[in-house]
Amino acid sequence: MSSAAPPPDTVTFCADLVRSHDFPHYAATLFAPAAERRALLALYAFNVEIVRVRDQVSQPLPGEIRFQWWTDLLAGHVHGSAEGNPVAAELLRAIRDFDLPVEPLSLLVDEHQFDLYNDPMPTMAALEGYLAATSSALFALAARIMAPPSDATEHLARHAGLAQGMVQVIVNLPRDAAHRQLFLPQQVLARHNCSMEDVFAGKETPNLRAALEQIVGEAQQHLATALSLLRKVPAAARAAFLPLGQVRADLKRLSQPGRNPFAPQPISRLRALWTLWRASRSREFTK
């Protein structure tokens, strides 16, 4: 790794960004070696930048322009301005030093264009495709930073991302409903006779509970599969999947009877750290 290191403040910027907006992923990086941790923080900071776009724009067009900038950067068409963007500088360094494939990063940006519009998620298959290109891709790229790629790791990353992404759909329901955005598949709502307008109005109905229980059940299955696959990947790669410890804790919380799906339940940073520390010492990640 003979490339010149960017100024140290780019590292701090990425770390602060991830710590502020995606604490579970930040906490997971604390268990990685220094060089890999820096690359992981660059990857997660990039993801934060993409995910935050929908909250930073009031119309789709400015969001599309921001996404296009990242697409051009990954295609090698952005030069001078990239040096002034600490996340871009760190991401390009991680791509170079760890030979990360650019295509899944570009696809992640493309898939998040869905976030800019109020089109509802149509089917469970559409949601799985969205999560595979976003959450699962992030796990797969993180695993490539930690260890050489393999089919087993890619398989694990897919299930890990689906579990984590479905949890986030439920966790983000209060915010999304307030913005009249629907990541819960229409297909699932229709199956349980749940009205989209009831969701947007924040109505806690038995039908909505049934729809959410279906998503929780799907997430639990993907999590169980992911945890069973951990033993088939190198020990070094398992560190990339530590966020599954938080997914497991979230699913337990989301499954509690009587929980109001429209009441935000933020997790304390101390609790997240404790959860990931326990996961790092559990049999799934150490045996």
Coordinates of C-alpha atoms in Angstrom, one line a residue:
M1 CA 0.0 0.0 0.0
S2 CA 2.2 2.7 -1.3
S3 CA -0.4 5.4 -2.0
A4 CA -0.1 8.7 -0.2
A5 CA -2.4 9.0 2.8
P6 CA -5.0 11.7 2.7
P7 CA -4.9 14.3 5.5
P8 CA -5.8 12.8 8.9
D9 CA -8.9 15.0 9.2
T10 CA -10.6 13.0 6.5
V11 CA -10.4 9.9 8.7
T12 CA -11.9 11.9 11.7
F13 CA -14.6 13.3 9.5
C14 CA -15.8 9.8 8.4
A15 CA -15.6 8.5 11.9
D16 CA -17.7 11.4 13.2
L17 CA -20.2 11.0 10.4
V18 CA -20.7 7.3 11.1
R19 CA -20.8 7.8 14.8
S20 CA -23.4 10.4 14.6
H21 CA -25.7 8.8 12.0
D22 CA -25.1 5.0 12.1
F23 CA -23.8 4.2 15.6
P24 CA -24.2 0.4 15.4
H25 CA -21.9 0.3 12.4
Y26 CA -19.5 2.7 14.0
A27 CA -19.4 0.5 17.2
A28 CA -18.7 -2.6 15.0
T29 CA -15.6 -1.0 13.5
L30 CA -14.1 -0.7 17.0
F31 CA -13.4 -4.4 16.9
A32 CA -11.5 -4.3 13.6
P33 CA -7.7 -3.7 13.1
A34 CA -6.7 -0.1 12.4
A35 CA -6.2 -0.3 8.6
E36 CA -9.4 -2.3 8.1
R37 CA -11.3 0.0 10.5
R38 CA -10.3 3.0 8.4
A39 CA -11.7 1.4 5.2
L40 CA -14.9 0.2 7.0
L41 CA -15.5 3.8 8.2
A42 CA -15.0 5.1 4.7
L43 CA -17.6 2.5 3.4
Y44 CA -20.1 3.2 6.1
A45 CA -19.6 7.0 5.8
F46 CA -20.4 6.7 2.0
N47 CA -23.5 4.7 2.9
V48 CA -24.6 7.4 5.4
E49 CA -24.1 10.1 2.7
I50 CA -26.3 8.2 0.3
V51 CA -29.0 7.3 2.8
R52 CA -29.2 10.9 4.1
V53 CA -29.9 12.4 0.7
R54 CA -33.6 12.0 1.0
D55 CA -33.7 14.0 4.3
Q56 CA -31.5 16.8 2.8
V57 CA -33.6 17.6 -0.3
S58 CA -37.3 18.6 -0.6
Q59 CA -37.6 17.6 -4.3
P60 CA -36.3 14.6 -6.2
L61 CA -34.1 16.5 -8.7
P62 CA -31.5 17.8 -6.2
G63 CA -31.3 14.3 -4.9
E64 CA -30.8 12.9 -8.3
I65 CA -28.0 15.4 -8.9
R66 CA -26.2 14.3 -5.7
F67 CA -26.5 10.7 -6.6
Q68 CA -25.2 11.4 -10.1
W69 CA -22.1 13.0 -8.5
W70 CA -21.4 9.8 -6.6
T71 CA -22.1 7.7 -9.7
D72 CA -19.6 9.9 -11.7
L73 CA -17.0 9.6 -9.0
L74 CA -17.2 5.8 -9.0
A75 CA -16.9 5.8 -12.8
G76 CA -13.8 8.0 -12.6
H77 CA -15.4 11.1 -14.0
V78 CA -14.9 13.3 -11.0
H79 CA -11.5 14.7 -10.2
G80 CA -10.8 18.0 -8.5
S81 CA -13.9 18.2 -6.4
A82 CA -13.4 14.7 -5.0
E83 CA -10.3 15.8 -3.2
G84 CA -12.3 18.3 -1.3
N85 CA -14.9 15.7 -0.2
P86 CA -13.4 13.8 2.8
V87 CA -15.8 10.8 2.3
A88 CA -15.0 10.6 -1.4
A89 CA -11.3 10.7 -0.6
E90 CA -11.5 8.0 2.0
L91 CA -13.8 5.8 -0.1
L92 CA -11.4 6.0 -3.1
R93 CA -8.6 5.1 -0.9
A94 CA -10.5 2.1 0.5
I95 CA -11.4 1.0 -3.1
R96 CA -7.7 1.2 -4.1
D97 CA -6.2 -0.4 -1.0
F98 CA -8.6 -3.3 -0.6
D99 CA -9.5 -3.8 -4.3
L100 CA -13.2 -3.2 -3.7
P101 CA -15.4 -3.7 -6.7
V102 CA -17.0 -0.4 -7.9
E103 CA -20.2 -2.0 -9.4
P104 CA -22.0 -2.8 -6.2
L105 CA -21.2 0.7 -4.9
S106 CA -22.8 2.2 -8.0
L107 CA -25.8 -0.1 -7.8
L108 CA -26.2 0.9 -4.1
V109 CA -26.5 4.5 -5.3
D110 CA -28.9 3.6 -8.1
E111 CA -31.2 1.6 -5.8
H112 CA -31.5 4.5 -3.3
Q113 CA -33.1 6.6 -6.0
F114 CA -36.3 4.9 -4.8
D115 CA -36.0 6.9 -1.6
L116 CA -36.5 10.2 -3.4
Y117 CA -40.0 9.5 -4.5
N118 CA -43.2 8.5 -2.8
D119 CA -43.9 5.4 -4.9
P120 CA -44.8 2.6 -2.5
M121 CA -42.7 -0.6 -2.4
P122 CA -44.9 -2.9 -4.4
T123 CA -44.0 -6.5 -3.5
M124 CA -41.9 -8.5 -1.1
A125 CA -39.7 -9.5 -4.0
A126 CA -39.1 -5.8 -4.8
L127 CA -38.2 -5.1 -1.2
E128 CA -35.7 -8.0 -1.2
G129 CA -34.2 -6.7 -4.4
Y130 CA -33.8 -3.3 -2.8
L131 CA -32.2 -4.6 0.3
A132 CA -29.9 -7.0 -1.6
A133 CA -28.5 -4.0 -3.5
T134 CA -28.2 -1.9 -0.4
S135 CA -27.9 -3.6 3.0
S136 CA -26.6 -6.9 1.7
A137 CA -24.1 -5.2 -0.6
L138 CA -22.8 -3.2 2.4
F139 CA -22.2 -6.4 4.3
A140 CA -20.4 -8.0 1.3
L141 CA -18.1 -5.0 0.8
A142 CA -17.3 -4.9 4.5
A143 CA -16.4 -8.6 4.4
R144 CA -14.1 -8.0 1.4
I145 CA -12.2 -5.5 3.5
M146 CA -11.8 -8.0 6.3
A147 CA -10.9 -11.1 4.3
P148 CA -10.7 -12.4 0.7
P149 CA -14.1 -12.8 -1.0
S150 CA -15.8 -16.2 -1.2
D151 CA -19.2 -17.6 -2.3
A152 CA -19.9 -18.5 1.3
T153 CA -19.4 -14.9 2.4
E154 CA -21.6 -13.5 -0.4
H155 CA -24.3 -16.0 0.6
L156 CA -24.0 -14.9 4.2
A157 CA -24.0 -11.2 3.3
R158 CA -27.3 -11.6 1.4
H159 CA -29.2 -13.1 4.4
A160 CA -27.5 -10.6 6.8
G161 CA -28.6 -7.7 4.7
L162 CA -32.1 -8.9 4.3
A163 CA -32.5 -9.4 8.0
Q164 CA -31.0 -6.0 8.8
G165 CA -32.9 -4.2 6.1
M166 CA -36.3 -5.6 7.1
V167 CA -35.6 -4.5 10.7
Q168 CA -34.8 -1.0 9.5
V169 CA -38.1 -0.9 7.5
I170 CA -40.0 -1.5 10.7
V171 CA -37.8 0.8 12.9
N172 CA -38.2 3.7 10.3
L173 CA -41.9 3.3 10.0
P174 CA -42.8 6.4 12.1
R175 CA -40.6 8.6 10.1
D176 CA -41.5 7.1 6.7
A177 CA -45.2 7.2 7.4
A178 CA -45.0 10.9 8.4
H179 CA -43.4 11.6 5.0
R180 CA -46.0 9.4 3.2
Q181 CA -43.3 6.9 2.2
L182 CA -44.0 3.3 2.2
F183 CA -41.2 0.7 2.4
L184 CA -43.7 -2.0 3.7
P185 CA -44.6 -3.9 0.6
Q186 CA -48.2 -3.2 -0.7
Q187 CA -48.5 -6.9 -1.3
V188 CA -48.0 -7.6 2.4
L189 CA -50.4 -4.8 3.5
A190 CA -53.1 -6.1 1.0
R191 CA -52.7 -9.7 2.3
H192 CA -53.6 -8.4 5.8
N193 CA -56.3 -6.0 4.6
C194 CA -54.2 -3.0 5.9
S195 CA -54.9 0.4 4.3
M196 CA -51.9 2.5 3.1
E197 CA -53.8 5.6 4.4
D198 CA -54.1 4.1 7.8
V199 CA -50.3 3.6 7.9
F200 CA -49.8 7.2 6.7
A201 CA -52.2 8.4 9.4
G202 CA -50.3 6.5 12.1
K203 CA -53.2 4.3 13.0
E204 CA -52.2 1.3 15.0
T205 CA -54.6 -1.5 13.8
P206 CA -54.6 -5.3 14.2
N207 CA -54.2 -5.5 10.4
L208 CA -51.0 -3.5 10.5
R209 CA -49.7 -5.5 13.4
A210 CA -50.3 -8.7 11.4
A211 CA -48.4 -7.2 8.4
L212 CA -45.5 -6.2 10.6
E213 CA -45.4 -9.6 12.3
Q214 CA -45.0 -11.1 8.8
I215 CA -42.0 -8.9 8.1
V216 CA -40.5 -9.6 11.5
G217 CA -40.9 -13.4 10.8
E218 CA -39.1 -13.0 7.5
A219 CA -36.3 -11.1 9.2
Q220 CA -36.0 -13.7 11.9
Q221 CA -35.6 -16.4 9.3
H222 CA -32.9 -14.5 7.4
L223 CA -31.1 -13.8 10.7
A224 CA -31.2 -17.4 11.7
T225 CA -29.8 -18.4 8.3
A226 CA -27.1 -15.8 8.5
L227 CA -26.0 -16.8 12.0
S228 CA -25.8 -20.5 10.9
L229 CA -23.6 -19.5 7.9
L230 CA -21.1 -17.6 10.1
R231 CA -19.2 -20.8 10.8
K232 CA -18.6 -21.3 7.1
V233 CA -16.6 -18.1 6.6
P234 CA -13.1 -17.2 7.8
A235 CA -12.8 -15.9 11.3
A236 CA -11.4 -12.6 10.0
A237 CA -14.5 -12.0 7.8
R238 CA -16.9 -12.5 10.7
A239 CA -16.0 -9.1 12.2
A240 CA -17.9 -7.5 9.2
F241 CA -21.1 -9.2 10.4
L242 CA -21.0 -8.0 14.0
P243 CA -23.9 -5.7 13.3
L244 CA -26.0 -8.8 13.3
G245 CA -25.8 -8.7 17.1
Q246 CA -27.8 -5.4 17.0
V247 CA -30.2 -6.9 14.5
R248 CA -30.9 -9.8 16.9
A249 CA -31.5 -7.3 19.8
D250 CA -33.7 -5.1 17.6
L251 CA -35.8 -8.1 16.5
K252 CA -36.4 -9.1 20.1
R253 CA -37.5 -5.6 20.9
L254 CA -39.7 -5.3 17.8
S255 CA -41.4 -8.6 18.7
Q256 CA -42.6 -7.4 22.1
P257 CA -46.4 -7.6 22.5
G258 CA -48.2 -4.3 22.8
R259 CA -45.4 -2.3 21.2
N260 CA -46.6 0.8 19.4
P261 CA -45.1 0.7 15.8
F262 CA -45.4 4.4 15.5
A263 CA -43.5 5.3 18.7
P264 CA -39.8 5.8 18.0
Q265 CA -37.6 3.7 20.2
P266 CA -34.0 5.1 20.0
I267 CA -31.3 2.8 21.2
S268 CA -28.7 4.3 23.6
R269 CA -25.1 4.2 22.4
L270 CA -24.1 2.4 25.6
R271 CA -26.6 -0.3 24.9
A272 CA -25.5 -0.7 21.3
L273 CA -21.8 -1.0 22.4
W274 CA -22.8 -3.6 25.0
T275 CA -24.8 -5.5 22.5
L276 CA -21.9 -5.6 20.0
W277 CA -19.3 -6.5 22.6
R278 CA -21.4 -9.4 23.7
A279 CA -21.8 -10.5 20.1
S280 CA -18.1 -10.3 19.5
R281 CA -17.5 -12.8 22.3
S282 CA -20.4 -15.1 21.4
R283 CA -19.9 -18.6 19.9
E284 CA -21.2 -17.5 16.4
F285 CA -18.3 -15.1 16.0
T286 CA -15.5 -16.9 17.9
K287 CA -15.9 -20.6 17.1

